[in-house]
């Protein structure tokens, strides 16, 4: 047996693995991730390296191969654990070891560290309060916002200030008045300073207490060899976050470390501040806006033990803590936990694997758990907890389902049902806020000609173009742009128009029907500017608009106490997606959208407008009844054989050459068919065109393979990979794998 060993973790050398023979006396001791002593270079100097692979053949001649000297004892450096995590990712999700290693180990950048700005309060309390009074009279919202934030924190990183929607001009104006100074610092520090932290004194209620105690008991007993996986199913506002924080407290008291995964979109100032307030500078955050170097810095601090709690999106699961005790995954059903590029790992599965290896516990939390997770909880793989009521006194929203076909029959041709119309008018009169949600960005649908029926399509992709700002057509897949034609290029008719309902159209309709309403729109267009997203949220939360119109983005985890009405303009859109998870996604979105209404002291209402009011996931969502939804859905998955009942692997094939792709796809299908005749319970579906059969002039096909056993799929993947390497087509085509895909290909 031979081992591939890398001699240095620094990025440049990741590509270079060296083969060594495993001597007989080390038989069984050498695994990926193990640290070994090896002779290196001409002088055979003994150095240390990490084993990344064990295999039966070596890459060079037998007489040139050197032997591993020994295994490094009593040292399980964190790198070695992460390498075995990379190995797990490579094995289970189909990627190269190199890709997996780069995902798992942060890249060290040699570039000089970036200069960062920070705003620091220098005024004393008296001066500060005088200034605040002055700006209150002048209604200088932006200045006030900055001053209030600084009053709490004294010093803030510029990136955080921007999140408040405050511009540099505002900060400079305050600097001129001698209230603050703008500092530039070169080293990366924690984004927030904590001088005067408000005391954090929430006491758990009985239900929360029970859950926390139970999880802690599992952690202390360690009866499972690790802390177990705990799923907290609790409606939004039921106090899950308080439970997390209570368990975190106990875990760090034992000297262990904690990773908290939060979807990027919910990683708001509000959320982060809650953790800071309780745990102070033990906390750090990472997000996708950090450069590779900054992420490296944060990970170094974690490795040195300077911080105990790391909060971040998916990739924070790789934080190199040495004594990890707990990983929390909030909103565990979110599809953003699965990587959309290779290696297509799922952070939940990866976290569980890591926790098992390092003796840590995992807490999953959601108001609408993934079908996968709930299934595992019911079968006893996870431990299930329910939080059934909101922690504070606010009731779940009253939900109305409206059948839009009846509206049409009654002669209502507007976008708003009479129920929604009535409630919008009511809320506008009461000066309460409204959120209108539509289930897709700029869903102007196909732009097509009403005369000849021809749709405008992207010349490089098999998708329709989308109308933006009534002036240009854009392809959302490749970015192709062209002006909107005045007349149909096919038949010259002037009846060429966009169909469907986009956020822009909803906004136009609101302005027309309710001229006094002040609107804000949140979609890909309005948030593509830097910090556009945070700015819109802070404007809305400051009451600068009555109606917030948006896509998915507006329903995730924001607390607006003054919102008492949520309108879901077209609930059906995600139901038609060609994806076995579409009901699950619809249920999650609707439930979350409903959860936005009535977070404050006034009760909320939600209106679901739909063309299929009999649909099970819509009915279950209107009752906010997860169990009813789960029971329907698991029946469907069982009958049609979809995850979690089986495992599913998508073999994704791409090539610029359509006919070559065809040949290749059929070859691979036949190959699998022949190779696995002896394996029962496997089903091959396809090859078929991908959902989008062509992107950027590259053709795409997909083969689905279903099996009750994940490991069989892994074997089939290895088999395809090995065969593809020697196929002549491999120069002009590529094969990728996606296990239990979260979205169509
Ligand atoms: P979730 O994470 O389930 O959405 P949170 O933990 O954010 O719920 O709780 C919702 C609100 O209720 C928060 O404002 C939180 O501070 C408050 N809250 C939660 N638990 C308690 C408690 N035991 N006592 C008082 N307030 C609580
Ligand atoms: Zn036409
Ligand atoms: Zn395109």
XYZ file of C-alpha atoms and ligand atoms in Angstrom, residues 449 452 488 491, ligand 2:
5
model
C -45.879 38.328 -28.790
C -47.750 35.220 -33.220
C -42.222 41.719 -32.584
C -44.301 39.446 -37.217
Zn -45.148 38.284 -33.336
